mmCIF file of C-alpha atoms and ligand atoms in Angstrom:
data_model
loop_
_atom_site.group_PDB
_atom_site.id
_atom_site.type_symbol
_atom_site.label_atom_id
_atom_site.label_comp_id
_atom_site.label_asym_id
_atom_site.label_seq_id
_atom_site.Cartn_x
_atom_site.Cartn_y
_atom_site.Cartn_z
ATOM 1 C CA MET A 1 84.613 106.583 105.198
ATOM 2 C CA ARG A 2 88.062 106.492 106.655
ATOM 3 C CA ILE A 3 90.302 103.456 106.345
ATOM 4 C CA PHE A 4 93.624 102.822 108.116
ATOM 5 C CA LEU A 5 95.938 100.075 106.847
ATOM 6 C CA ILE A 6 98.414 99.199 109.520
ATOM 7 C CA GLY A 7 101.050 96.647 109.916
ATOM 8 C CA TYR A 8 104.872 95.965 109.635
ATOM 9 C CA MET A 9 107.100 97.438 107.089
ATOM 10 C CA GLY A 10 107.096 95.702 103.911
ATOM 11 C CA SER A 11 103.513 94.349 104.503
ATOM 12 C CA GLY A 12 102.250 95.870 101.221
ATOM 13 C CA LYS A 13 100.134 98.744 103.022
ATOM 14 C CA SER A 14 101.096 101.290 100.366
ATOM 15 C CA THR A 15 100.497 98.968 97.289
ATOM 16 C CA LEU A 16 97.150 97.905 98.713
ATOM 17 C CA GLY A 17 96.064 101.011 99.895
ATOM 18 C CA ARG A 18 96.495 102.870 96.427
ATOM 19 C CA ARG A 19 94.560 100.191 94.634
ATOM 20 C CA VAL A 20 91.703 100.000 97.178
ATOM 21 C CA ALA A 21 91.394 103.773 97.321
ATOM 22 C CA SER A 22 91.230 103.823 93.507
ATOM 23 C CA LYS A 23 88.691 101.143 93.132
ATOM 24 C CA LEU A 24 86.451 102.650 95.927
ATOM 25 C CA GLY A 25 86.742 106.341 94.588
ATOM 26 C CA LEU A 26 88.622 107.394 97.993
ATOM 27 C CA THR A 27 91.832 109.476 98.311
ATOM 28 C CA PHE A 28 94.974 107.663 99.064
ATOM 29 C CA ILE A 29 97.460 108.918 101.649
ATOM 30 C CA ASP A 30 100.930 107.352 102.469
ATOM 31 C CA MET A 31 101.622 108.674 105.779
ATOM 32 C CA ASP A 32 105.302 108.463 105.509
ATOM 33 C CA HIS A 33 104.993 110.740 102.397
ATOM 34 C CA TYR A 34 102.581 113.049 104.155
ATOM 35 C CA ILE A 35 105.370 113.435 106.885
ATOM 36 C CA GLU A 36 108.149 113.921 104.271
ATOM 37 C CA HIS A 37 106.064 116.489 102.578
ATOM 38 C CA ASN A 38 105.048 118.289 105.962
ATOM 39 C CA GLN A 39 108.590 118.282 107.382
ATOM 40 C CA GLY A 40 110.452 119.204 103.849
ATOM 41 C CA CYS A 41 112.858 116.150 104.329
ATOM 42 C CA SER A 42 112.960 112.480 104.001
ATOM 43 C CA ILE A 43 112.013 110.007 106.925
ATOM 44 C CA ALA A 44 115.748 108.963 107.035
ATOM 45 C CA GLU A 45 116.712 112.595 107.557
ATOM 46 C CA ILE A 46 114.277 113.111 110.177
ATOM 47 C CA PHE A 47 115.705 110.088 112.261
ATOM 48 C CA GLU A 48 119.281 111.618 111.564
ATOM 49 C CA ARG A 49 118.265 115.107 112.773
ATOM 50 C CA LYS A 50 115.934 114.241 115.526
ATOM 51 C CA GLY A 51 116.288 110.522 116.406
ATOM 52 C CA GLU A 52 113.528 108.014 116.532
ATOM 53 C CA ASP A 53 111.841 109.809 119.492
ATOM 54 C CA GLY A 54 111.488 113.211 117.578
ATOM 55 C CA PHE A 55 110.296 111.222 114.545
ATOM 56 C CA ARG A 56 107.727 109.502 116.750
ATOM 57 C CA ARG A 57 106.433 112.950 118.059
ATOM 58 C CA ILE A 58 106.105 114.313 114.680
ATOM 59 C CA GLU A 59 104.399 111.098 113.403
ATOM 60 C CA GLN A 60 101.919 111.217 116.297
ATOM 61 C CA SER A 61 100.894 115.054 115.767
ATOM 62 C CA LEU A 62 100.489 114.355 111.919
ATOM 63 C CA LEU A 63 98.532 111.181 112.824
ATOM 64 C CA SER A 64 95.934 113.454 114.343
ATOM 65 C CA ASP A 65 95.599 115.522 111.168
ATOM 66 C CA LEU A 66 94.961 112.439 109.325
ATOM 67 C CA LEU A 67 92.272 111.093 111.601
ATOM 68 C CA GLU A 68 90.288 114.440 110.697
ATOM 69 C CA MET A 69 90.303 113.649 107.017
ATOM 70 C CA GLU A 70 87.123 112.210 105.151
ATOM 71 C CA ASP A 71 86.952 109.581 102.410
ATOM 72 C CA VAL A 72 90.525 108.330 102.762
ATOM 73 C CA VAL A 73 92.500 105.320 102.631
ATOM 74 C CA VAL A 74 95.708 105.930 104.787
ATOM 75 C CA ALA A 75 98.715 103.385 104.535
ATOM 76 C CA THR A 76 100.250 104.309 108.137
ATOM 77 C CA GLY A 77 104.009 103.827 109.159
ATOM 78 C CA GLY A 78 104.807 100.520 110.369
ATOM 79 C CA GLY A 79 105.527 101.870 113.897
ATOM 80 C CA ALA A 80 102.758 104.439 114.127
ATOM 81 C CA PRO A 81 100.101 102.492 115.797
ATOM 82 C CA CYS A 82 102.737 101.005 118.378
ATOM 83 C CA PHE A 83 103.471 104.318 120.237
ATOM 84 C CA PHE A 84 101.570 106.470 122.672
ATOM 85 C CA ASP A 85 97.896 105.996 122.321
ATOM 86 C CA ASN A 86 97.954 106.133 118.636
ATOM 87 C CA MET A 87 96.151 102.653 118.176
ATOM 88 C CA GLU A 88 93.396 103.884 120.485
ATOM 89 C CA TRP A 89 93.233 107.072 118.307
ATOM 90 C CA ILE A 90 92.935 105.160 115.011
ATOM 91 C CA ASN A 91 90.112 102.808 116.310
ATOM 92 C CA ASN A 92 88.128 105.685 117.756
ATOM 93 C CA SER A 93 88.070 107.510 114.391
ATOM 94 C CA ALA A 94 88.746 104.912 111.546
ATOM 95 C CA LEU A 95 88.005 101.404 110.297
ATOM 96 C CA SER A 96 91.592 99.875 111.109
ATOM 97 C CA ILE A 97 92.854 96.931 109.040
ATOM 98 C CA PHE A 98 95.760 94.853 109.982
ATOM 99 C CA ILE A 99 97.895 93.689 106.881
ATOM 100 C CA ASP A 100 99.555 90.639 108.255
ATOM 101 C CA PRO A 101 101.661 88.557 105.830
ATOM 102 C CA ASP A 102 103.897 86.039 107.353
ATOM 103 C CA CYS A 103 107.362 86.932 108.751
ATOM 104 C CA ASP A 104 109.142 85.235 105.659
ATOM 105 C CA ALA A 105 107.022 87.086 103.350
ATOM 106 C CA LEU A 106 108.050 90.428 105.148
ATOM 107 C CA VAL A 107 111.761 89.527 105.330
ATOM 108 C CA SER A 108 111.966 88.646 101.595
ATOM 109 C CA ARG A 109 110.339 91.987 100.565
ATOM 110 C CA LEU A 110 112.424 94.075 103.016
ATOM 111 C CA VAL A 111 115.773 92.617 101.943
ATOM 112 C CA GLY A 112 115.577 94.707 98.722
ATOM 113 C CA ALA A 113 114.075 97.782 100.536
ATOM 114 C CA LYS A 114 116.177 98.332 103.438
ATOM 115 C CA GLN A 115 117.799 101.844 102.116
ATOM 116 C CA LYS A 116 114.848 104.252 102.838
ATOM 117 C CA ARG A 117 114.034 102.622 106.233
ATOM 118 C CA PRO A 118 116.375 103.915 108.971
ATOM 119 C CA LEU A 119 115.676 101.165 111.538
ATOM 120 C CA ILE A 120 116.961 98.361 109.111
ATOM 121 C CA LYS A 121 119.314 100.050 106.760
ATOM 122 C CA ASP A 122 122.458 98.857 108.135
ATOM 123 C CA MET A 123 121.537 95.538 108.905
ATOM 124 C CA SER A 124 122.916 92.081 107.129
ATOM 125 C CA ASP A 125 120.038 89.853 106.015
ATOM 126 C CA SER A 126 120.384 87.487 109.019
ATOM 127 C CA GLU A 127 120.162 90.448 111.378
ATOM 128 C CA LEU A 128 117.115 91.763 109.692
ATOM 129 C CA ARG A 129 115.527 88.227 109.935
ATOM 130 C CA GLU A 130 116.036 88.301 113.611
ATOM 131 C CA PHE A 131 115.137 91.982 113.906
ATOM 132 C CA VAL A 132 111.747 91.402 112.142
ATOM 133 C CA ALA A 133 110.900 88.343 114.068
ATOM 134 C CA GLU A 134 111.591 90.178 117.565
ATOM 135 C CA SER A 135 109.979 93.524 116.734
ATOM 136 C CA LEU A 136 106.894 91.894 115.193
ATOM 137 C CA LYS A 137 106.344 90.010 118.620
ATOM 138 C CA LYS A 138 106.630 93.366 120.443
ATOM 139 C CA ARG A 139 104.130 95.053 117.864
ATOM 140 C CA GLU A 140 101.733 92.203 117.716
ATOM 141 C CA PRO A 141 99.599 93.380 120.682
ATOM 142 C CA PHE A 142 99.249 96.802 118.988
ATOM 143 C CA TYR A 143 98.532 95.562 115.600
ATOM 144 C CA SER A 144 95.818 92.879 116.719
ATOM 145 C CA GLN A 145 93.798 95.789 118.409
ATOM 146 C CA ALA A 146 92.730 96.541 114.522
ATOM 147 C CA LYS A 147 89.374 95.978 113.972
ATOM 148 C CA ILE A 148 90.065 93.724 111.003
ATOM 149 C CA ARG A 149 92.991 91.277 110.407
ATOM 150 C CA ILE A 150 93.862 89.974 107.119
ATOM 151 C CA SER A 151 96.650 87.397 107.328
ATOM 152 C CA GLY A 152 98.227 85.293 104.252
ATOM 153 C CA ARG A 153 101.265 85.322 102.194
ATOM 154 C CA SER A 154 99.523 87.113 99.457
ATOM 155 C CA ILE A 155 96.909 89.720 100.339
ATOM 156 C CA SER A 156 95.051 91.175 97.296
ATOM 157 C CA PRO A 157 93.163 94.550 97.084
ATOM 158 C CA ALA A 158 89.976 92.304 96.496
ATOM 159 C CA ASP A 159 90.560 90.757 99.753
ATOM 160 C CA VAL A 160 90.623 94.297 101.468
ATOM 161 C CA ILE A 161 87.738 95.446 99.666
ATOM 162 C CA ASN A 162 85.634 92.416 100.583
ATOM 163 C CA VAL A 163 86.298 93.110 104.348
ATOM 164 C CA ILE A 164 85.589 96.567 104.073
ATOM 165 C CA GLY A 165 82.142 95.634 102.461
ATOM 166 C CA TYR A 166 81.427 93.084 105.161
ATOM 167 C CA SER A 167 82.343 95.386 107.882
ATOM 168 C CA LEU A 168 80.118 98.145 106.482
ATOM 169 C CA SER A 169 77.042 95.596 106.155
ATOM 170 C CA GLU A 170 77.564 94.592 109.809
ATOM 171 C CA GLN A 171 77.392 98.001 110.863
ATOM 172 C CA SER A 172 74.529 99.083 108.880
ATOM 173 C CA ARG A 173 72.758 95.928 110.210
ATOM 174 C CA GLU A 174 73.610 96.965 114.114
ATOM 175 C CA GLU A 175 72.102 100.445 113.249
HETATM 176 C C1 S3P B 201 108.746 102.308 110.434
HETATM 177 C C2 S3P B 201 108.223 102.144 109.370
HETATM 178 C C3 S3P B 201 108.321 102.965 108.072
HETATM 179 C C4 S3P B 201 108.597 104.466 108.467
HETATM 180 C C5 S3P B 201 109.848 104.507 109.595
HETATM 181 C C6 S3P B 201 109.502 103.692 110.854
HETATM 182 C C7 S3P B 201 108.697 101.523 111.634
HETATM 183 O O1 S3P B 201 107.152 103.013 107.450
HETATM 184 O O2 S3P B 201 107.450 105.093 109.224
HETATM 185 O O3 S3P B 201 111.008 104.151 108.724
HETATM 186 O O4 S3P B 201 108.956 101.701 112.790
HETATM 187 O O5 S3P B 201 108.300 100.418 111.249
HETATM 188 P P1 S3P B 201 106.814 101.783 106.129
HETATM 189 O O6 S3P B 201 105.996 100.719 107.289
HETATM 190 O O7 S3P B 201 105.894 102.448 105.429
HETATM 191 O O8 S3P B 201 108.044 101.228 105.751
#
């Protein structure tokens, strides 16, 4: 079993992923932490030293490691599915779930959590709102390729576990 949670920064992928993994007896991996551990520095430092392009290359190469792991729930970085063929790779090897709260919920969570996110750290709250709305539009075509989408202001671990159960039962009916 390999479950990949995808979605925008602040969508709650890591909190949900950790809880879902513990309920299902799977290992939880936060992709950003995995990258930081592999590179020996923070995401912000990678952006500073190598720029966004350098970060995206590292992200893709470590994505391919993660897609070989078994019995994991992975919370991907918000941009990971939106570069190169990453979304196709994810769908070929994992059950992808798009965590999709509305734009207001994202902005209100991100307002207090800009610092560790280089793309938004210097923005005012109103710039942040505009940026989120615009980049969500650009990213939507990638996120919406996920096999499952869960939308709503508050998405719970139980919601995620229910859709996983449903998808597994559909899969076994097809086999
Ligand atoms: C990014 C999201 C971040 C991190 C990096 C870039 C993005 O992950 O990978 O700052 O492009 O949306 P989170 O979604 O965990 O914040």
